[in-house]
Amino acid sequence: MTIPTRPTLTRRDWLQQACAGAAALASGTALAADEDTVRVAWISPQTGALAAFGVTDRYAVDLLSPRLNAGIPGPNGKLRKVQVELHDAASSSARAQALALARELIASGVHLVLATATPEICNPVSDVCEAAGVPCVTAIAPWQAWFYGRKGDPVKGFDWTFHFFCGLEDFSDVYSSLLAKADVGQQIGGIFGDDIDGDAFVKAFPGPMKTRGLELWVPDRVPLGNPNWAALAQKLKAANIQAVTGVLPPPAAMAFFSAAQQVGYKPRMASIAKAFPFPDTVAAVHREGLALTNEVWWSPAWPFTSKLTGQKASEVTRTYEVATGKPWLQTLGFSHALMEVVAETFRTASNLGRAAVRDAVARMQVNTVVGPLNWRNSHPNRNVCITPAVGGQWQRGPNGRWVLHVVDNTRSPFIPRTEELKVPQAV
C-alpha cells in the first residue's frame, strides 16, 4: 500500500492529529458506521534487508483472513468481521514509523496494530501507538530490546503496547550451552553490529558464557553501514578462533562468511542470531567443516495447539510446505500466533473502542502454536509474554533440504530433541 506524503506536516503534526482522533476512538464513540467491522493494520518488512522475516506474515494473512472475515463472535454472540491489512515497512525504522503515523491507520479508526519483526520495526511502531493511544501487539524481537530499547520502566510498563517473544536470557543461555557442548575451545569470537540488537546481545552474552567456562572475545563492533568484513575475519583467524557467535541481519552474515572464505578463515562452528533462522541464508553460508547452529524459537517440535484452528505446530508447518512448496520457517509460528491473538482479542473485547480492545489484550489467556500467551502473568512485566527457546542445528535431510533440528533442549526440556549436535573435528 502506498502512503500519501504530506511534506508540509512534521512527525509532531502527524502525532497531534493522530492523538486527536484517538481520544474519541478510545471511548468507542467514533467508530465507522458498521460498528462490527474491525480493522487491523499489520506493519511487516515485506521488502529490504529484513524481508526474510516477513515472508510468513503474508502467508498467515492470506491463510487465516477468510476465517476472520467471516466473523468472530463477540461476547454478545454477534459476529465481528475482521479485516487485516498488511503494510510493507521496507525493513526501515523510518518507514515503519511513517506507516504507523499515517492518518488512515490511526486517526481514521484502525482498532489494532500489529508489527513484526526485529526491534528496527517493532519499536518505532510501538512508540507511535503508545503515544497515540492505539492498541499494538508485536513479536519476533528479544523482549529486552523491545522493552528497554523503548526506555520501558518495569514498574510502570506501557499502557497500549504488548509483545511476545523469547528474551536475551534465552539466546545467551542457548548459545553458551551449544558452544560448551561442542568443545570448540574456550574463547568464542563475537560478531555484533552497531544496531539495537547488537547493543543488547553484546551485553547479554558474556555472563552465561563465563558460567559455562567460555570467554567471549569481540575484536570490534561492526559498523553495519560500512563494514570491513575481511579485516574482522583476519583478526579471528589470527587468534585461532574456532567458533563465532553474535547477531547480524541475513545479508550481513552472508557478506561476513564470504569474506572469511576469501581470507582463509575456517571456523568449525557458527551461531548467528537474526541471520540463521532462515534456510536460504544457511545454504549461502554453508561449507564443509562448518556446523551451523541457532536458537530455535519455534519449530514442528513445539508441543502446542492453536485455539483458533485446532492445529498442532507440526500440522501448521506441513500445511505451509504443501501450500508453498518451500521449507517451513521459524517465523511461521509467530505469524500464525499473531492472527490467533487478533481472533482472541475481538472474541473477548467488551466493545470496539480502543480502550476495550487494549483491555482484551491485557487480560488475554490463549493457547497458540508458539505456546500459551498470558499478559495477566506480569512476568517479566505486564507488557511482555515470554515464549520458549532451545538450541538447534541445521542439518541436511534425506532430500538434501536444510532442516533446523532441536539438538539441545536444556533451556526448555518440555520441547523434545529431534537430533544430536554434530560438530566437525578440528583439522
Tab-separated table of C-alpha atoms in Angstrom:
chain	number	residue	atom	x	y	z
A	1	MET	CA	0.000	0.000	0.000
A	2	THR	CA	1.293	3.495	-0.844
A	3	ILE	CA	1.055	6.013	1.977
A	4	PRO	CA	0.489	9.567	0.660
A	5	THR	CA	3.254	12.002	1.528
A	6	ARG	CA	2.428	15.395	3.004
A	7	PRO	CA	5.694	17.345	3.198
A	8	THR	CA	4.109	20.299	4.989
A	9	LEU	CA	3.390	18.145	8.045
A	10	THR	CA	6.078	17.086	10.530
A	11	ARG	CA	6.122	13.969	12.688
A	12	ARG	CA	4.728	16.100	15.530
A	13	ASP	CA	1.866	17.253	13.283
A	14	TRP	CA	1.035	13.652	12.409
A	15	LEU	CA	1.099	12.621	16.043
A	16	GLN	CA	-1.067	15.524	17.190
A	17	GLN	CA	-3.669	14.695	14.562
A	18	ALA	CA	-3.491	11.003	15.405
A	19	CYS	CA	-3.907	11.680	19.120
A	20	ALA	CA	-6.896	13.941	18.470
A	21	GLY	CA	-8.626	11.116	16.609
A	22	ALA	CA	-7.540	8.561	19.179
A	23	ALA	CA	-9.155	10.459	22.047
A	24	ALA	CA	-12.581	9.923	20.541
A	25	LEU	CA	-11.884	6.420	19.319
A	26	ALA	CA	-10.675	5.181	22.702
A	27	SER	CA	-14.195	5.537	24.123
A	28	GLY	CA	-15.740	3.696	21.185
A	29	THR	CA	-17.852	6.705	20.128
A	30	ALA	CA	-16.089	7.467	16.824
A	31	LEU	CA	-16.163	4.105	15.100
A	32	ALA	CA	-17.055	3.593	11.467
A	33	ALA	CA	-20.733	3.278	10.528
A	34	ASP	CA	-20.618	-0.514	10.662
A	35	GLU	CA	-19.524	-0.898	14.269
A	36	ASP	CA	-18.986	-4.647	13.892
A	37	THR	CA	-16.383	-4.328	11.139
A	38	VAL	CA	-12.884	-4.387	12.592
A	39	ARG	CA	-9.684	-3.016	11.011
A	40	VAL	CA	-6.277	-4.428	11.927
A	41	ALA	CA	-3.090	-2.964	10.424
A	42	TRP	CA	-0.028	-5.207	10.292
A	43	ILE	CA	3.317	-3.498	9.617
A	44	SER	CA	5.882	-6.001	8.348
A	45	PRO	CA	9.203	-5.984	6.432
A	46	GLN	CA	7.986	-7.336	3.107
A	47	THR	CA	10.990	-5.961	1.220
A	48	GLY	CA	14.558	-4.947	2.075
A	49	ALA	CA	17.285	-6.476	4.233
A	50	LEU	CA	14.789	-7.910	6.748
A	51	ALA	CA	12.352	-9.268	4.167
A	52	ALA	CA	13.052	-12.865	5.208
A	53	PHE	CA	11.242	-12.088	8.466
A	54	GLY	CA	8.105	-11.004	6.615
A	55	VAL	CA	7.567	-13.952	4.262
A	56	THR	CA	5.245	-15.863	6.558
A	57	ASP	CA	3.284	-12.745	7.556
A	58	ARG	CA	1.794	-12.573	4.072
A	59	TYR	CA	1.099	-16.309	4.164
A	60	ALA	CA	-0.667	-16.107	7.554
A	61	VAL	CA	-2.821	-13.189	6.427
A	62	ASP	CA	-3.828	-14.983	3.222
A	63	LEU	CA	-4.460	-18.258	5.062
A	64	LEU	CA	-6.457	-17.007	8.023
A	65	SER	CA	-8.143	-13.823	6.779
A	66	PRO	CA	-11.125	-15.708	5.291
A	67	ARG	CA	-11.797	-17.198	8.740
A	68	LEU	CA	-11.595	-13.750	10.387
A	69	ASN	CA	-13.523	-12.001	7.608
A	70	ALA	CA	-16.352	-14.478	8.049
A	71	GLY	CA	-16.774	-13.110	11.547
A	72	ILE	CA	-15.535	-13.684	15.094
A	73	PRO	CA	-18.385	-13.979	17.625
A	74	GLY	CA	-18.079	-11.283	20.306
A	75	PRO	CA	-19.210	-11.588	23.935
A	76	ASN	CA	-22.854	-10.972	22.892
A	77	GLY	CA	-22.635	-13.572	20.125
A	78	LYS	CA	-22.794	-11.010	17.314
A	79	LEU	CA	-20.215	-11.548	14.575
A	80	ARG	CA	-17.357	-9.101	14.199
A	81	LYS	CA	-15.864	-9.115	10.721
A	82	VAL	CA	-12.094	-8.627	10.989
A	83	GLN	CA	-10.080	-7.162	8.111
A	84	VAL	CA	-6.281	-7.482	8.370
A	85	GLU	CA	-4.255	-5.100	6.176
A	86	LEU	CA	-0.577	-5.870	5.554
A	87	HIS	CA	1.717	-2.841	5.111
A	88	ASP	CA	5.341	-3.037	3.950
A	89	ALA	CA	7.856	-1.405	6.317
A	90	ALA	CA	10.591	-1.968	3.698
A	91	SER	CA	12.987	-3.024	6.506
A	92	SER	CA	13.239	0.636	7.561
A	93	SER	CA	12.590	2.073	11.023
A	94	ALA	CA	11.662	5.405	9.438
A	95	ARG	CA	9.243	3.737	7.044
A	96	ALA	CA	7.678	1.689	9.862
A	97	GLN	CA	7.182	4.855	11.891
A	98	ALA	CA	5.695	6.709	8.938
A	99	LEU	CA	3.235	3.879	8.295
A	100	ALA	CA	2.112	3.859	11.922
A	101	LEU	CA	1.729	7.649	11.893
A	102	ALA	CA	-0.295	7.726	8.675
A	103	ARG	CA	-3.740	9.177	9.279
A	104	GLU	CA	-5.615	6.358	7.573
A	105	LEU	CA	-4.213	3.973	10.193
A	106	ILE	CA	-4.523	5.915	13.423
A	107	ALA	CA	-6.932	8.806	13.027
A	108	SER	CA	-9.442	7.048	10.777
A	109	GLY	CA	-10.185	4.189	13.107
A	110	VAL	CA	-7.839	1.221	12.955
A	111	HIS	CA	-8.720	-0.866	16.001
A	112	LEU	CA	-5.442	-2.746	16.485
A	113	VAL	CA	-1.903	-2.523	15.096
A	114	LEU	CA	0.480	-5.482	14.727
A	115	ALA	CA	4.178	-5.321	13.898
A	116	THR	CA	6.948	-7.770	13.098
A	117	ALA	CA	9.887	-8.276	13.237
A	118	THR	CA	13.144	-7.188	14.934
A	119	PRO	CA	13.458	-4.028	17.056
A	120	GLU	CA	14.002	-1.954	13.912
A	121	ILE	CA	10.329	-2.443	13.006
A	122	CYS	CA	8.626	-3.307	16.300
A	123	ASN	CA	9.993	-0.421	18.364
A	124	PRO	CA	9.087	2.619	16.248
A	125	VAL	CA	5.611	1.230	15.555
A	126	SER	CA	5.071	0.568	19.274
A	127	ASP	CA	6.267	4.059	20.211
A	128	VAL	CA	3.796	5.693	17.831
A	129	CYS	CA	0.919	3.560	19.090
A	130	GLU	CA	1.785	4.181	22.735
A	131	ALA	CA	1.809	7.941	22.211
A	132	ALA	CA	-1.418	7.930	20.205
A	133	GLY	CA	-3.356	5.532	22.435
A	134	VAL	CA	-3.702	2.720	19.899
A	135	PRO	CA	-3.545	-0.961	20.960
A	136	CYS	CA	-0.492	-2.655	19.469
A	137	VAL	CA	0.922	-6.188	19.626
A	138	THR	CA	4.390	-7.050	18.303
A	139	ALA	CA	6.539	-10.175	18.046
A	140	ILE	CA	9.924	-11.538	16.913
A	141	ALA	CA	12.329	-9.265	18.765
A	142	PRO	CA	14.076	-10.134	22.044
A	143	TRP	CA	11.794	-8.702	24.670
A	144	GLN	CA	14.540	-6.640	26.347
A	145	ALA	CA	15.411	-4.955	23.046
A	146	TRP	CA	11.705	-4.120	22.641
A	147	PHE	CA	11.012	-3.060	26.252
A	148	TYR	CA	14.237	-1.409	27.405
A	149	GLY	CA	15.059	-0.261	23.894
A	150	ARG	CA	11.952	1.929	24.262
A	151	LYS	CA	13.044	3.086	27.736
A	152	GLY	CA	10.420	0.961	29.439
A	153	ASP	CA	10.014	1.149	33.223
A	154	PRO	CA	9.316	-2.326	34.732
A	155	VAL	CA	7.174	-0.727	37.448
A	156	LYS	CA	5.044	1.476	35.191
A	157	GLY	CA	5.165	-0.515	31.976
A	158	PHE	CA	3.358	0.712	28.874
A	159	ASP	CA	-0.362	1.415	28.558
A	160	TRP	CA	-1.088	0.442	24.962
A	161	THR	CA	1.674	-1.785	23.633
A	162	PHE	CA	2.302	-5.514	24.130
A	163	HIS	CA	4.898	-8.005	22.944
A	164	PHE	CA	5.577	-11.740	22.896
A	165	PHE	CA	8.854	-13.492	22.183
A	166	CYS	CA	11.809	-15.045	23.980
A	167	GLY	CA	14.477	-12.899	25.639
A	168	LEU	CA	18.188	-12.307	25.674
A	169	GLU	CA	18.439	-14.666	28.642
A	170	ASP	CA	17.190	-17.407	26.316
A	171	PHE	CA	19.538	-16.534	23.446
A	172	SER	CA	22.613	-16.273	25.675
A	173	ASP	CA	21.821	-19.455	27.606
A	174	VAL	CA	21.050	-21.464	24.456
A	175	TYR	CA	24.176	-20.306	22.618
A	176	SER	CA	26.513	-20.792	25.562
A	177	SER	CA	25.103	-24.295	26.113
A	178	LEU	CA	25.573	-25.237	22.447
A	179	LEU	CA	29.118	-23.865	22.345
A	180	ALA	CA	30.130	-25.548	25.595
A	181	LYS	CA	28.855	-28.937	24.396
A	182	ALA	CA	30.591	-28.537	21.029
A	183	ASP	CA	34.110	-28.482	22.514
A	184	VAL	CA	35.354	-25.745	20.178
A	185	GLY	CA	37.762	-24.079	22.576
A	186	GLN	CA	37.359	-21.702	25.487
A	187	GLN	CA	37.493	-18.452	23.513
A	188	ILE	CA	34.497	-17.653	21.309
A	189	GLY	CA	34.565	-14.895	18.699
A	190	GLY	CA	31.795	-12.295	18.867
A	191	ILE	CA	30.327	-10.505	15.840
A	192	PHE	CA	27.948	-7.702	16.791
A	193	GLY	CA	26.686	-4.865	14.623
A	194	ASP	CA	26.137	-1.297	15.765
A	195	ASP	CA	22.334	-1.624	15.838
A	196	ILE	CA	19.748	-2.123	18.601
A	197	ASP	CA	20.155	-5.896	18.616
A	198	GLY	CA	23.943	-5.637	18.651
A	199	ASP	CA	23.854	-3.354	21.686
A	200	ALA	CA	21.531	-5.711	23.557
A	201	PHE	CA	23.233	-9.002	22.648
A	202	VAL	CA	26.808	-7.908	23.335
A	203	LYS	CA	25.821	-7.072	26.912
A	204	ALA	CA	23.848	-10.273	27.481
A	205	PHE	CA	26.281	-12.914	26.205
A	206	PRO	CA	29.437	-12.694	28.400
A	207	GLY	CA	27.817	-13.733	31.714
A	208	PRO	CA	26.253	-17.052	30.651
A	209	MET	CA	29.370	-17.923	28.657
A	210	LYS	CA	31.587	-17.331	31.667
A	211	THR	CA	29.289	-19.575	33.731
A	212	ARG	CA	29.981	-22.395	31.264
A	213	GLY	CA	33.740	-21.826	31.173
A	214	LEU	CA	33.770	-19.819	27.939
A	215	GLU	CA	35.124	-16.376	27.133
A	216	LEU	CA	33.528	-14.056	24.580
A	217	TRP	CA	36.095	-12.096	22.553
A	218	VAL	CA	34.783	-9.233	20.427
A	219	PRO	CA	37.559	-7.856	18.189
A	220	ASP	CA	35.477	-4.881	17.025
A	221	ARG	CA	31.864	-3.749	16.925
A	222	VAL	CA	30.839	-3.742	13.283
A	223	PRO	CA	29.524	-0.539	11.666
A	224	LEU	CA	26.806	-2.130	9.550
A	225	GLY	CA	26.663	0.875	7.247
A	226	ASN	CA	30.328	0.488	6.297
A	227	PRO	CA	31.700	-2.876	7.480
A	228	ASN	CA	35.149	-4.300	6.813
A	229	TRP	CA	34.332	-7.984	6.963
A	230	ALA	CA	37.711	-9.111	5.661
A	231	ALA	CA	39.569	-7.272	8.416
A	232	LEU	CA	37.317	-8.822	11.060
A	233	ALA	CA	37.804	-12.305	9.608
A	234	GLN	CA	41.577	-11.787	9.570
A	235	LYS	CA	41.566	-10.929	13.287
A	236	LEU	CA	39.508	-14.001	14.155
A	237	LYS	CA	41.783	-16.162	12.025
A	238	ALA	CA	44.938	-14.743	13.648
A	239	ALA	CA	43.519	-15.512	17.099
A	240	ASN	CA	42.717	-19.103	16.023
A	241	ILE	CA	39.038	-18.704	16.978
A	242	GLN	CA	37.223	-21.981	16.270
A	243	ALA	CA	33.660	-20.749	16.800
A	244	VAL	CA	31.830	-17.464	16.308
A	245	THR	CA	28.551	-16.125	17.606
A	246	GLY	CA	26.685	-12.845	17.513
A	247	VAL	CA	23.759	-11.159	15.812
A	248	LEU	CA	23.615	-9.918	12.201
A	249	PRO	CA	20.950	-9.325	9.547
A	250	PRO	CA	20.964	-12.083	6.903
A	251	PRO	CA	22.771	-10.070	4.169
A	252	ALA	CA	25.472	-9.006	6.633
A	253	ALA	CA	26.058	-12.592	7.766
A	254	MET	CA	26.412	-13.761	4.180
A	255	ALA	CA	28.881	-10.950	3.489
A	256	PHE	CA	30.981	-11.876	6.533
A	257	PHE	CA	31.255	-15.564	5.668
A	258	SER	CA	32.054	-14.740	2.060
A	259	ALA	CA	34.896	-12.503	3.246
A	260	ALA	CA	36.039	-15.172	5.712
A	261	GLN	CA	36.311	-17.710	2.900
A	262	GLN	CA	38.324	-15.271	0.813
A	263	VAL	CA	40.895	-14.719	3.585
A	264	GLY	CA	41.032	-18.408	4.524
A	265	TYR	CA	39.275	-18.181	7.869
A	266	LYS	CA	37.539	-21.507	8.585
A	267	PRO	CA	35.726	-21.691	11.931
A	268	ARG	CA	34.257	-25.044	12.935
A	269	MET	CA	31.011	-23.645	14.311
A	270	ALA	CA	28.885	-20.529	13.927
A	271	SER	CA	25.787	-19.394	15.823
A	272	ILE	CA	24.458	-16.112	14.441
A	273	ALA	CA	21.124	-14.772	15.662
A	274	LYS	CA	18.846	-12.899	13.255
A	275	ALA	CA	20.567	-14.478	10.220
A	276	PHE	CA	20.447	-18.217	10.843
A	277	PRO	CA	16.699	-18.721	11.321
A	278	PHE	CA	16.447	-18.874	7.522
A	279	PRO	CA	17.425	-21.804	5.273
A	280	ASP	CA	18.363	-19.528	2.352
A	281	THR	CA	20.978	-17.796	4.495
A	282	VAL	CA	22.226	-21.133	5.794
A	283	ALA	CA	22.567	-22.523	2.264
A	284	ALA	CA	24.591	-19.454	1.239
A	285	VAL	CA	26.889	-19.611	4.282
A	286	HIS	CA	27.434	-23.385	4.464
A	287	ARG	CA	30.756	-25.003	3.628
A	288	GLU	CA	32.313	-28.322	4.568
A	289	GLY	CA	33.632	-28.435	8.115
A	290	LEU	CA	31.308	-25.733	9.477
A	291	ALA	CA	28.498	-26.546	11.926
A	292	LEU	CA	25.677	-24.007	11.736
A	293	THR	CA	23.704	-23.709	14.960
A	294	ASN	CA	20.957	-21.378	16.001
A	295	GLU	CA	18.457	-20.616	18.711
A	296	VAL	CA	15.100	-22.200	17.924
A	297	TRP	CA	12.101	-20.136	18.946
A	298	TRP	CA	9.579	-22.247	17.053
A	299	SER	CA	9.524	-25.491	15.087
A	300	PRO	CA	7.296	-28.503	14.339
A	301	ALA	CA	8.578	-29.958	17.628
A	302	TRP	CA	6.655	-27.363	19.673
A	303	PRO	CA	4.039	-29.299	21.697
A	304	PHE	CA	1.305	-26.657	21.416
A	305	THR	CA	-2.043	-26.404	19.633
A	306	SER	CA	-3.796	-23.384	18.154
A	307	LYS	CA	-7.091	-22.452	19.781
A	308	LEU	CA	-8.128	-20.774	16.518
A	309	THR	CA	-7.557	-23.647	14.094
A	310	GLY	CA	-7.082	-26.675	16.352
A	311	GLN	CA	-3.816	-27.458	14.559
A	312	LYS	CA	-0.607	-28.582	16.220
A	313	ALA	CA	2.696	-26.930	15.305
A	314	SER	CA	3.622	-29.919	13.144
A	315	GLU	CA	0.353	-29.590	11.217
A	316	VAL	CA	0.888	-25.855	10.692
A	317	THR	CA	4.318	-26.492	9.168
A	318	ARG	CA	3.023	-29.310	6.985
A	319	THR	CA	0.201	-27.123	5.652
A	320	TYR	CA	2.708	-24.368	4.844
A	321	GLU	CA	5.080	-26.686	2.976
A	322	VAL	CA	2.268	-28.197	0.917
A	323	ALA	CA	0.824	-24.774	0.058
A	324	THR	CA	4.129	-23.058	-0.787
A	325	GLY	CA	6.440	-25.897	-1.837
A	326	LYS	CA	9.047	-24.361	0.471
A	327	PRO	CA	10.526	-25.380	3.851
A	328	TRP	CA	8.843	-24.141	6.998
A	329	LEU	CA	10.330	-21.067	8.685
A	330	GLN	CA	10.554	-20.238	12.374
A	331	THR	CA	8.656	-17.012	11.769
A	332	LEU	CA	5.630	-19.045	10.664
A	333	GLY	CA	4.647	-19.863	14.243
A	334	PHE	CA	4.612	-16.205	15.274
A	335	SER	CA	2.850	-15.021	12.124
A	336	HIS	CA	0.178	-17.626	12.847
A	337	ALA	CA	0.067	-16.702	16.545
A	338	LEU	CA	-0.463	-13.002	15.783
A	339	MET	CA	-3.585	-13.902	13.823
A	340	GLU	CA	-4.647	-16.032	16.788
A	341	VAL	CA	-4.158	-13.018	19.058
A	342	VAL	CA	-6.337	-10.936	16.717
A	343	ALA	CA	-9.121	-13.513	16.851
A	344	GLU	CA	-8.993	-13.823	20.642
A	345	THR	CA	-8.887	-10.044	21.119
A	346	PHE	CA	-12.103	-9.432	19.218
A	347	ARG	CA	-13.771	-12.519	20.628
A	348	THR	CA	-13.410	-11.109	24.148
A	349	ALA	CA	-13.372	-7.292	23.789
A	350	SER	CA	-16.446	-5.823	25.514
A	351	ASN	CA	-16.814	-3.257	22.720
A	352	LEU	CA	-14.739	-1.998	19.815
A	353	GLY	CA	-13.415	1.145	21.443
A	354	ARG	CA	-9.635	1.178	21.615
A	355	ALA	CA	-9.573	1.061	25.419
A	356	ALA	CA	-11.730	-2.077	25.387
A	357	VAL	CA	-9.542	-3.655	22.697
A	358	ARG	CA	-6.438	-2.823	24.760
A	359	ASP	CA	-8.016	-4.348	27.857
A	360	ALA	CA	-8.850	-7.521	25.930
A	361	VAL	CA	-5.167	-7.948	25.074
A	362	ALA	CA	-4.048	-7.100	28.611
A	363	ARG	CA	-6.236	-9.794	30.176
A	364	MET	CA	-5.750	-12.369	27.417
A	365	GLN	CA	-5.034	-16.014	28.159
A	366	VAL	CA	-4.920	-18.043	24.964
A	367	ASN	CA	-3.223	-21.166	23.648
A	368	THR	CA	-1.351	-20.629	20.385
A	369	VAL	CA	1.061	-22.646	18.257
A	370	VAL	CA	4.019	-20.833	19.887
A	371	GLY	CA	2.740	-21.597	23.369
A	372	PRO	CA	0.276	-20.120	25.886
A	373	LEU	CA	0.121	-16.316	25.866
A	374	ASN	CA	-0.885	-14.646	29.112
A	375	TRP	CA	-0.363	-10.935	29.682
A	376	ARG	CA	-2.037	-11.227	33.098
A	377	ASN	CA	1.032	-13.001	34.424
A	378	SER	CA	3.124	-9.788	34.670
A	379	HIS	CA	6.379	-11.687	34.223
A	380	PRO	CA	8.784	-10.175	33.365
A	381	ASN	CA	6.337	-7.244	33.206
A	382	ARG	CA	2.723	-6.613	32.257
A	383	ASN	CA	3.547	-5.872	28.621
A	384	VAL	CA	5.570	-8.986	27.769
A	385	CYS	CA	4.800	-12.684	27.347
A	386	ILE	CA	7.902	-14.855	27.169
A	387	THR	CA	7.874	-17.798	24.774
A	388	PRO	CA	10.323	-20.742	24.952
A	389	ALA	CA	13.590	-21.304	23.092
A	390	VAL	CA	16.003	-24.217	22.633
A	391	GLY	CA	19.245	-24.930	20.787
A	392	GLY	CA	19.155	-26.035	17.170
A	393	GLN	CA	21.428	-27.122	14.344
A	394	TRP	CA	20.909	-27.008	10.600
A	395	GLN	CA	21.419	-30.463	9.099
A	396	ARG	CA	20.666	-31.776	5.632
A	397	GLY	CA	17.678	-34.076	5.312
A	398	PRO	CA	17.430	-37.133	3.006
A	399	ASN	CA	16.112	-34.912	0.200
A	400	GLY	CA	19.080	-32.539	0.505
A	401	ARG	CA	16.927	-29.839	2.101
A	402	TRP	CA	18.248	-27.981	5.137
A	403	VAL	CA	16.305	-28.806	8.313
A	404	LEU	CA	16.594	-26.986	11.656
A	405	HIS	CA	16.695	-29.710	14.317
A	406	VAL	CA	16.347	-29.304	18.067
A	407	VAL	CA	19.678	-30.602	19.413
A	408	ASP	CA	19.793	-29.053	22.894
A	409	ASN	CA	16.664	-28.646	24.999
A	410	THR	CA	18.448	-27.748	28.241
A	411	ARG	CA	16.641	-24.399	28.341
A	412	SER	CA	13.155	-25.843	27.736
A	413	PRO	CA	13.111	-29.614	28.464
A	414	PHE	CA	9.418	-29.956	27.507
A	415	ILE	CA	10.383	-29.446	23.852
A	416	PRO	CA	11.744	-32.753	22.501
A	417	ARG	CA	15.122	-33.063	20.803
A	418	THR	CA	14.946	-34.211	17.192
A	419	GLU	CA	18.671	-34.822	16.509
A	420	GLU	CA	22.123	-34.867	18.123
A	421	LEU	CA	24.581	-31.982	17.881
A	422	LYS	CA	27.246	-32.734	15.269
A	423	VAL	CA	30.406	-30.623	15.110
A	424	PRO	CA	33.326	-31.389	12.759
A	425	GLN	CA	36.615	-32.288	14.360
A	426	ALA	CA	39.478	-29.815	14.217
A	427	VAL	CA	41.723	-30.345	11.218
